[in-house]
PDB file of C-alpha atoms in Angstrom:
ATOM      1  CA  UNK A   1     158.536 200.271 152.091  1.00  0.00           C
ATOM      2  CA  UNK A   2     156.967 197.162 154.427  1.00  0.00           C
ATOM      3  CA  UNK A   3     153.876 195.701 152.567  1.00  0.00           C
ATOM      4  CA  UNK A   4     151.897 192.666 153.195  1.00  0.00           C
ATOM      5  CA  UNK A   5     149.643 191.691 149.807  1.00  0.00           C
ATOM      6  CA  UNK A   6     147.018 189.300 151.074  1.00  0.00           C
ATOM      7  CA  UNK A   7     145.037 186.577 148.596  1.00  0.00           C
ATOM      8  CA  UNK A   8     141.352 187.292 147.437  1.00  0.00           C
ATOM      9  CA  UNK A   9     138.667 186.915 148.510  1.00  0.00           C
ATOM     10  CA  UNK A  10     136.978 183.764 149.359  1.00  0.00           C
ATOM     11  CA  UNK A  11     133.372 182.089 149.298  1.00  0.00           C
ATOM     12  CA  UNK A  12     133.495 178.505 151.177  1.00  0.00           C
ATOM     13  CA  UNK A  13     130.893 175.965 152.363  1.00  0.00           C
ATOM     14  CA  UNK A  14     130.423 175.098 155.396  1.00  0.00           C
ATOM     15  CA  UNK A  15     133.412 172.252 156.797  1.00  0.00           C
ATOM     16  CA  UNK A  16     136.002 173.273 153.479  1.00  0.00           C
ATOM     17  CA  UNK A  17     138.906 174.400 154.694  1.00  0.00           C
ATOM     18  CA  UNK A  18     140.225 178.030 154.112  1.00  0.00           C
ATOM     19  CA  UNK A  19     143.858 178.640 152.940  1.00  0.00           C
ATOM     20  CA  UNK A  20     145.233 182.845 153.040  1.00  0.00           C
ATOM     21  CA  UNK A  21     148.362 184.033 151.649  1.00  0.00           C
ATOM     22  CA  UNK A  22     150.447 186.551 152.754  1.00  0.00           C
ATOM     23  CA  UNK A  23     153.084 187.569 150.833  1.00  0.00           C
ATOM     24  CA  UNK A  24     155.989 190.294 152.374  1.00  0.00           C
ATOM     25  CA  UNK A  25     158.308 192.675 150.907  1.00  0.00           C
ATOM     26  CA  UNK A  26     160.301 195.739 152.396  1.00  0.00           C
ATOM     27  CA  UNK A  27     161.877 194.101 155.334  1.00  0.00           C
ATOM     28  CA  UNK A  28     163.813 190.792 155.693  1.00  0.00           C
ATOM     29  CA  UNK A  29     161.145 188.236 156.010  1.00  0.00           C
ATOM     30  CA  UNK A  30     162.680 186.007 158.764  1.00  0.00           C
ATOM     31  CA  UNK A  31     163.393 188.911 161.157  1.00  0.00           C
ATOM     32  CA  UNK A  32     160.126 189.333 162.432  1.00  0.00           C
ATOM     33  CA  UNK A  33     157.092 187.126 163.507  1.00  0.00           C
ATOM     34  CA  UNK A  34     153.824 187.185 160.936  1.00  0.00           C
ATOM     35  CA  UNK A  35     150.235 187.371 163.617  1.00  0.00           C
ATOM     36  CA  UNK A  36     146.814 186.265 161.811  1.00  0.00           C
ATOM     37  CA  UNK A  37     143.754 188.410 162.863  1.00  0.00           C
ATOM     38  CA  UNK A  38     140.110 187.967 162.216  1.00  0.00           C
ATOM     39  CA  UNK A  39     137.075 191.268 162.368  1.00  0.00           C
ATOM     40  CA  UNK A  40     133.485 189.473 162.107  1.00  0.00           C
ATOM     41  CA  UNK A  41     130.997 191.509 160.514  1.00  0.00           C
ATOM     42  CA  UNK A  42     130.304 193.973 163.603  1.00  0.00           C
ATOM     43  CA  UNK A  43     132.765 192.684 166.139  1.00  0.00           C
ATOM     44  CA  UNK A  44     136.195 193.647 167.434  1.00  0.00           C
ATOM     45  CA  UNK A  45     139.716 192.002 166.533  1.00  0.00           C
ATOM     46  CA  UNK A  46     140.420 188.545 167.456  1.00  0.00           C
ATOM     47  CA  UNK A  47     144.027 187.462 167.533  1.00  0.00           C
ATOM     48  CA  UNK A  48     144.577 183.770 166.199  1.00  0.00           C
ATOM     49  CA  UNK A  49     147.840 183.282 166.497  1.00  0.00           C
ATOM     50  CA  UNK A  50     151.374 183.569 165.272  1.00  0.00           C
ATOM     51  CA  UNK A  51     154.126 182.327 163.160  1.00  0.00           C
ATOM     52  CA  UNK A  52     157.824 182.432 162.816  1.00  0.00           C
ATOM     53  CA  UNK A  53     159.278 182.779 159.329  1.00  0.00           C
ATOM     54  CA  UNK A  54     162.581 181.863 160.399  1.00  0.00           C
ATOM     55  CA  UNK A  55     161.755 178.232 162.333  1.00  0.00           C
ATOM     56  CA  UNK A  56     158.824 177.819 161.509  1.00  0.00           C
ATOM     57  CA  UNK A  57     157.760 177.527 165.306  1.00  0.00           C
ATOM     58  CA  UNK A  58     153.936 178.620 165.901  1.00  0.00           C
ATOM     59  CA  UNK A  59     151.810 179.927 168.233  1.00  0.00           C
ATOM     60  CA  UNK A  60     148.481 179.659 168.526  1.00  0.00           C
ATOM     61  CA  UNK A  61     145.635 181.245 170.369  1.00  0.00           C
ATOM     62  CA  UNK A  62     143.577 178.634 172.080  1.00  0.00           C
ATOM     63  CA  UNK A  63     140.407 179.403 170.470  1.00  0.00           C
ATOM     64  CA  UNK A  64     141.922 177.834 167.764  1.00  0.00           C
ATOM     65  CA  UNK A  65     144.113 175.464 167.956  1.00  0.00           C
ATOM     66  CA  UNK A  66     143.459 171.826 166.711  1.00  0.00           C
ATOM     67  CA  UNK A  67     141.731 173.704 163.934  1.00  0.00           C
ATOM     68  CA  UNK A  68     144.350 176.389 162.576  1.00  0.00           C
ATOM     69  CA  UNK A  69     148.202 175.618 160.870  1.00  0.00           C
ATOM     70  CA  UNK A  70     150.301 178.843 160.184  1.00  0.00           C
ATOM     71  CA  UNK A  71     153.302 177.962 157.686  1.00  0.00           C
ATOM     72  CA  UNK A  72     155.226 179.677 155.512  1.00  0.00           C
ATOM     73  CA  UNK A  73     157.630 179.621 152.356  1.00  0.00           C
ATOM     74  CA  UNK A  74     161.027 181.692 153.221  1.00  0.00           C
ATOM     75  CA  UNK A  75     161.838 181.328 149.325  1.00  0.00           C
ATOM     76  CA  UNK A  76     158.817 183.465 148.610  1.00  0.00           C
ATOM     77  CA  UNK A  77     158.301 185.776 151.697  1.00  0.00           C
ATOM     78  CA  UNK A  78     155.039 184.309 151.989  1.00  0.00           C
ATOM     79  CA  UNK A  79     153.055 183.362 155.025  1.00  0.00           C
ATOM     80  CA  UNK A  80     150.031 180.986 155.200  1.00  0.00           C
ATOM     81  CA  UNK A  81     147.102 180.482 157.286  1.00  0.00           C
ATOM     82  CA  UNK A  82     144.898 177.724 157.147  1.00  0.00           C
ATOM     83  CA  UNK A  83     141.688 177.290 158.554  1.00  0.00           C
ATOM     84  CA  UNK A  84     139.499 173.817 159.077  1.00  0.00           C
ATOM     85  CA  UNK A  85     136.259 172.811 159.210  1.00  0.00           C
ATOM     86  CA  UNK A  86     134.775 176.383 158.786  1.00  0.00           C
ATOM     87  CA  UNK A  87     131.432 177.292 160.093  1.00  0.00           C
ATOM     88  CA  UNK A  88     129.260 180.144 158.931  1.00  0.00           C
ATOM     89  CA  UNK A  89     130.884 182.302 161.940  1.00  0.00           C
ATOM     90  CA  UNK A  90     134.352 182.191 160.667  1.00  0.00           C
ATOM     91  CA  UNK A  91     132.739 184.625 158.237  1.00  0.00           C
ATOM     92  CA  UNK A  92     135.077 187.373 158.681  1.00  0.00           C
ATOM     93  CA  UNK A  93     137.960 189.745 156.903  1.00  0.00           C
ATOM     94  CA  UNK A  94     141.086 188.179 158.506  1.00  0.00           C
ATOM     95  CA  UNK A  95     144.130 189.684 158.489  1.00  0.00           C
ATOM     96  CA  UNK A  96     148.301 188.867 158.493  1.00  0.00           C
ATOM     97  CA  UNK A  97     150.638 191.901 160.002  1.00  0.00           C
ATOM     98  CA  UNK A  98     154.147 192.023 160.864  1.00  0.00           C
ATOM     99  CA  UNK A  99     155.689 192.087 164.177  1.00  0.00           C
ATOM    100  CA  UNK A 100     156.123 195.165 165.170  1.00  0.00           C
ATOM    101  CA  UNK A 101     160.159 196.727 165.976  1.00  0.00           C
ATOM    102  CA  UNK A 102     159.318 198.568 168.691  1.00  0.00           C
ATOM    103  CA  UNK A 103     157.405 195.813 170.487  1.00  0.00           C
ATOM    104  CA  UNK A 104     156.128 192.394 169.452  1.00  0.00           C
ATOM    105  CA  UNK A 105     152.839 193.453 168.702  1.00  0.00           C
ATOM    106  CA  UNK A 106     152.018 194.176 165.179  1.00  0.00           C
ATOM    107  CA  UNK A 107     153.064 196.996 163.472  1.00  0.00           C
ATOM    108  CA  UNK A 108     152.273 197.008 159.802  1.00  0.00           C
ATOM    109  CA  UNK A 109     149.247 194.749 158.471  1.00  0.00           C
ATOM    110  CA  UNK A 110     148.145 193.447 155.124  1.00  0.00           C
ATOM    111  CA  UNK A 111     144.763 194.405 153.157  1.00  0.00           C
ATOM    112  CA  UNK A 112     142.502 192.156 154.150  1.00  0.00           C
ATOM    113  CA  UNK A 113     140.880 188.967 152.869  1.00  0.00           C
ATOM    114  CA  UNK A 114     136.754 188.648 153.352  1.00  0.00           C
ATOM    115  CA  UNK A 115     136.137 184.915 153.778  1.00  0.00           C
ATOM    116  CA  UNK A 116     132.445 184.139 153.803  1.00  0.00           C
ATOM    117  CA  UNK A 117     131.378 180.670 154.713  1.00  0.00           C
ATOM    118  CA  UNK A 118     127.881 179.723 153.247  1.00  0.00           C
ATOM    119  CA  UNK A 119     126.098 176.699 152.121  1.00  0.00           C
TER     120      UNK A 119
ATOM    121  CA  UNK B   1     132.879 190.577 173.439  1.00  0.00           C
ATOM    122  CA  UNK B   2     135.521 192.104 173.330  1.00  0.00           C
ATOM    123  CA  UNK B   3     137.954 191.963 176.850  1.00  0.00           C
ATOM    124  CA  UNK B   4     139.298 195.473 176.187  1.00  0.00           C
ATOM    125  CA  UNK B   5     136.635 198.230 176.778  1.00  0.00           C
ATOM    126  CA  UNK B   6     136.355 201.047 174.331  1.00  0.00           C
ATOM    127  CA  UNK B   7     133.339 203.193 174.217  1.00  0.00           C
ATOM    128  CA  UNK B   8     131.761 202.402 170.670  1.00  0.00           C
ATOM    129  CA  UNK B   9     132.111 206.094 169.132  1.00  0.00           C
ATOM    130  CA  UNK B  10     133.656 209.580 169.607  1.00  0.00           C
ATOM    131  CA  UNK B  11     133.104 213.281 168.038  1.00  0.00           C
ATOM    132  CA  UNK B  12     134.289 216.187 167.287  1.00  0.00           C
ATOM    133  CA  UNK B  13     134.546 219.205 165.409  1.00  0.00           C
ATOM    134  CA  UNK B  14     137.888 220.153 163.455  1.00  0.00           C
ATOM    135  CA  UNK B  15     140.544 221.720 165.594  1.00  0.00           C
ATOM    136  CA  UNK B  16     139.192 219.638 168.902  1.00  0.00           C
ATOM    137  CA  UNK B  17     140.693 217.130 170.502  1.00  0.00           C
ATOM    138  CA  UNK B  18     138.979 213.915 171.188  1.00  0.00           C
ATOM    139  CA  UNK B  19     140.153 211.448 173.632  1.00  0.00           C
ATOM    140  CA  UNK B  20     139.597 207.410 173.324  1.00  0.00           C
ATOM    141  CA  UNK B  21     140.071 205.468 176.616  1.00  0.00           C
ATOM    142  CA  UNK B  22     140.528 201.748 176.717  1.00  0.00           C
ATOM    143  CA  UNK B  23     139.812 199.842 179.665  1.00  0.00           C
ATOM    144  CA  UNK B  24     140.882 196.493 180.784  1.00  0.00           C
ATOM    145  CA  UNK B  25     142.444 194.981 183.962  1.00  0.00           C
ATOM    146  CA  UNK B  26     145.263 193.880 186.053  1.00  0.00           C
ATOM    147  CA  UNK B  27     146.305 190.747 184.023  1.00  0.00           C
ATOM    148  CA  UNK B  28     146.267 192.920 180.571  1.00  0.00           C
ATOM    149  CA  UNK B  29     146.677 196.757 180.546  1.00  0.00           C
ATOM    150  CA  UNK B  30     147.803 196.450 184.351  1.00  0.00           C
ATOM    151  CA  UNK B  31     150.861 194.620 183.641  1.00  0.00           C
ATOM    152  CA  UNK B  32     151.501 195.307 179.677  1.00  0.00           C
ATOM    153  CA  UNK B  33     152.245 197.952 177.073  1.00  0.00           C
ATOM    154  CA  UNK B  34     149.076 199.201 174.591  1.00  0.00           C
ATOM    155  CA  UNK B  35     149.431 199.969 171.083  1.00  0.00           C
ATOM    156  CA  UNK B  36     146.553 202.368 169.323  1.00  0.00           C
ATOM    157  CA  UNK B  37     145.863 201.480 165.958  1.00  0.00           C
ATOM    158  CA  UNK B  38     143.965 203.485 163.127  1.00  0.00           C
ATOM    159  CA  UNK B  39     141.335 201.858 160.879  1.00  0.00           C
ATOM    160  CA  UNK B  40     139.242 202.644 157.698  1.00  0.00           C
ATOM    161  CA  UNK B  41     137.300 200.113 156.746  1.00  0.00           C
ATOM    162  CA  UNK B  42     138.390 198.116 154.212  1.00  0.00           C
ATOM    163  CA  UNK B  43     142.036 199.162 154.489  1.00  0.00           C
ATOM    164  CA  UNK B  44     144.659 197.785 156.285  1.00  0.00           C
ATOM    165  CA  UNK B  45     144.800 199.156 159.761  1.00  0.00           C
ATOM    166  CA  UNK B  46     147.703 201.706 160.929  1.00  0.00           C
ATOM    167  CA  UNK B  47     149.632 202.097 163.797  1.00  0.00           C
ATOM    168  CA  UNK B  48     149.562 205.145 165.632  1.00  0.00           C
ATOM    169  CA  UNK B  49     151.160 204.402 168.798  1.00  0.00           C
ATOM    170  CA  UNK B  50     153.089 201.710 170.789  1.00  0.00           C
ATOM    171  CA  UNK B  51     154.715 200.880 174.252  1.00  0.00           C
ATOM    172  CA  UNK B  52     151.993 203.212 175.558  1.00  0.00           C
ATOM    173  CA  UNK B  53     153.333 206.646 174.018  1.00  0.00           C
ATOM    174  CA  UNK B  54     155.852 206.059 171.730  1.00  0.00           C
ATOM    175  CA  UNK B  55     154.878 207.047 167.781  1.00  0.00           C
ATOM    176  CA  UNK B  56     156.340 205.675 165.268  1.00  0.00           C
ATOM    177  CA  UNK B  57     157.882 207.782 162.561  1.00  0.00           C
ATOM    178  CA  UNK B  58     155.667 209.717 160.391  1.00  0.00           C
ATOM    179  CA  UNK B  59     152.519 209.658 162.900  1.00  0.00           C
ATOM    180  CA  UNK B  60     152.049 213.294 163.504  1.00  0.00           C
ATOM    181  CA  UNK B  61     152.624 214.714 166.872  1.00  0.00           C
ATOM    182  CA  UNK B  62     148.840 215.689 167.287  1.00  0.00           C
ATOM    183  CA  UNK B  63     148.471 212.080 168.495  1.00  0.00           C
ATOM    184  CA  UNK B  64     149.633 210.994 171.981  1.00  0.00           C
ATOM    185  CA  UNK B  65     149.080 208.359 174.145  1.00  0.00           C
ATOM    186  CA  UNK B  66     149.014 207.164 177.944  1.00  0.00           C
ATOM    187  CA  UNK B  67     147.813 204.556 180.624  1.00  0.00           C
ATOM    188  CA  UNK B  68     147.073 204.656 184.266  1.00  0.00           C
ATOM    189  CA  UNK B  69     146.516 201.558 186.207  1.00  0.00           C
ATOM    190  CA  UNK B  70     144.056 199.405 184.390  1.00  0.00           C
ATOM    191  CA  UNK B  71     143.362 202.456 181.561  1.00  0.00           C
ATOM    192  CA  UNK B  72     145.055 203.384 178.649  1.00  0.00           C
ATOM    193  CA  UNK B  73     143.805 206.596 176.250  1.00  0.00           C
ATOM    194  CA  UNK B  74     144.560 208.538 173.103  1.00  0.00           C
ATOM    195  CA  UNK B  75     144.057 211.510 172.320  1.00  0.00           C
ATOM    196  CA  UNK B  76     143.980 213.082 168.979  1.00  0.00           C
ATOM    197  CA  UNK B  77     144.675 217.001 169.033  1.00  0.00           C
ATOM    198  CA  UNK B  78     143.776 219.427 166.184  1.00  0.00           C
ATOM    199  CA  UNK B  79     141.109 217.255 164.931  1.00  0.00           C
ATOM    200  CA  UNK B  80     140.778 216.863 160.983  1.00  0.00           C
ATOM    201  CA  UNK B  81     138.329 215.466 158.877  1.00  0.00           C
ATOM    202  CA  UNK B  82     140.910 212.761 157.560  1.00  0.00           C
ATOM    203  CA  UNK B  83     140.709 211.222 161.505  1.00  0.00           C
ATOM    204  CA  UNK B  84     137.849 210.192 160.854  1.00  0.00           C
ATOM    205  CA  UNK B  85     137.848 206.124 161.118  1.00  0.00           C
ATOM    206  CA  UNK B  86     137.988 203.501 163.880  1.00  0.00           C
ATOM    207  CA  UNK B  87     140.729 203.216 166.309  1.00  0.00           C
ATOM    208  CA  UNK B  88     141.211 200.592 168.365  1.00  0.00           C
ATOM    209  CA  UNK B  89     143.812 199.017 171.341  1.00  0.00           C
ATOM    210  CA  UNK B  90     145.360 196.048 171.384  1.00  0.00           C
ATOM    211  CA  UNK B  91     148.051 194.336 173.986  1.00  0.00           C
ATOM    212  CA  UNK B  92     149.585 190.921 175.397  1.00  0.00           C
ATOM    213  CA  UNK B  93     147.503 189.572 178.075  1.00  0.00           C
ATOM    214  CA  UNK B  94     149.113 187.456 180.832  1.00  0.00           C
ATOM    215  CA  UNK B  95     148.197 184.142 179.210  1.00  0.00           C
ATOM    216  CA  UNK B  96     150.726 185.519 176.395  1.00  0.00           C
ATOM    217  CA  UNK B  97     147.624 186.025 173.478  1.00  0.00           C
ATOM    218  CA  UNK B  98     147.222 189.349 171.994  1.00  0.00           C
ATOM    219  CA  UNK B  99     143.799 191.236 172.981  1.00  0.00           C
ATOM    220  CA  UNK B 100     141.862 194.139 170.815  1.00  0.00           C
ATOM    221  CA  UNK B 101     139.675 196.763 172.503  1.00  0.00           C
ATOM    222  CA  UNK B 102     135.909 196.376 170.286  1.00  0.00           C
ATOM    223  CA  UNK B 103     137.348 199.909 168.500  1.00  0.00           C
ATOM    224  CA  UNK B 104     135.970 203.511 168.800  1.00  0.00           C
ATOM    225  CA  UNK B 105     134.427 205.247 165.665  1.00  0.00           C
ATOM    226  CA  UNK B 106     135.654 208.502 165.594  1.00  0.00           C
ATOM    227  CA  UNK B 107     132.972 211.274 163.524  1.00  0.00           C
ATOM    228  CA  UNK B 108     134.312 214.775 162.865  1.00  0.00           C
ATOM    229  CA  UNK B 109     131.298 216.660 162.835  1.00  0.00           C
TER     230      UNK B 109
END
């Protein structure tokens, strides 16, 4: 069965940099695109971007970009998402999910990871 | 805020159905395809429908979906306590990012 195992839990300061795993079994890993999601405490999805396991191309939803890198390891079915100078309101669960076969949008999504920035 | 309007909760008793609309506009539900998704908190979210009305395999039938113009709903038949979580829409807009309604918690009272 399609799973997506996401890293742990994280506590940074404010301006580290966040790095999330994804890591993909069930399917063939450089069939179909990996999106990264964020859910702030008490707000709605936010869509950050996407990446391709195959090339490598990315994505990325403007919000975002200059400050976000998607890459990934084919060898290990593993995505990554890394986030830069964080600010106390990247404080959110964020989320990596497969694109979906039906249509692009995603169809089956990993755990979770809580990332709380804090001094 | 979110760009996709859902109202923020929903009830009803077991064996009802309870309908979540999700509203939006010309550049995003008036020109794409909505997927519903399921969500209990700390979980990883489900997906219940896609292309509008299409389930995929295993989502029971009680569930259906629709749009209309600038609207998109879905309804959940034959209510049961184990609906009870947040669902929420999501879509391409025409700027080619993908957009989330703020989710609907569903109660069954």
């Amino acid at each position: 069965q399609v799973q997506l195992v996401q890293s742990g839990a994280e506590v940074k300061k404010p301006g580290a940099s966040l790095k999330v795993s994804c890591t993909t079994s069930g399917y063939t890993f450089t069939s179909y695109y990996i999106h990264w999601m964020r859910q702030a405490p008490g707000q709605g999805l936010e869509w950050m971007g996407w990446v391709d396991p195959k090339r490598g191309a990315t994505n990325y939803a403007r919000k975002f970009k200059g400050r976000v890198t998607m890459t990934r390891d084919a060898s290990i079915n593993t995505v990554y998402m890394d986030l830069s100078r964080l600010k106390s309101d990247d404080t959110a669960v964020y989320y990596c999910a497969k694109e979906g076969t039906g249509n692009t949008l995603p169809d089956y999504w990993g755990q979770g990871t809580l990332v709380t920035v804090s001094s | 805020q979110s760009v996709l309007t859902q109202p923020p909760s929903a009830s009803g008793t077991p064996g009802q159905r309870v309908t979540i609309s999700c509203s939006g506009s010309s550049s995003d539900i008036g020109s794409n395809a909505v997927n519903w998704y399921r969500h209990v908190p700390g979980t990883a979210p489900k997906l219940l429908m896609y292309q509008n009305n299409q389930r995929p395999s295993g989502v029971p039938d009680r569930f259906s979906g629709s749009k209309s113009g600038t609207s998109a709903s879905l309804a959940i038949n034959g209510l049961q306590s184990e609906d009870e979580a947040d669902y929420f829409c999501a879509l391409w807009d025409d700027s080619l990012e993908v957009i989330f309604g703020g989710g609907t918690k569903v109660t069954v009272l």
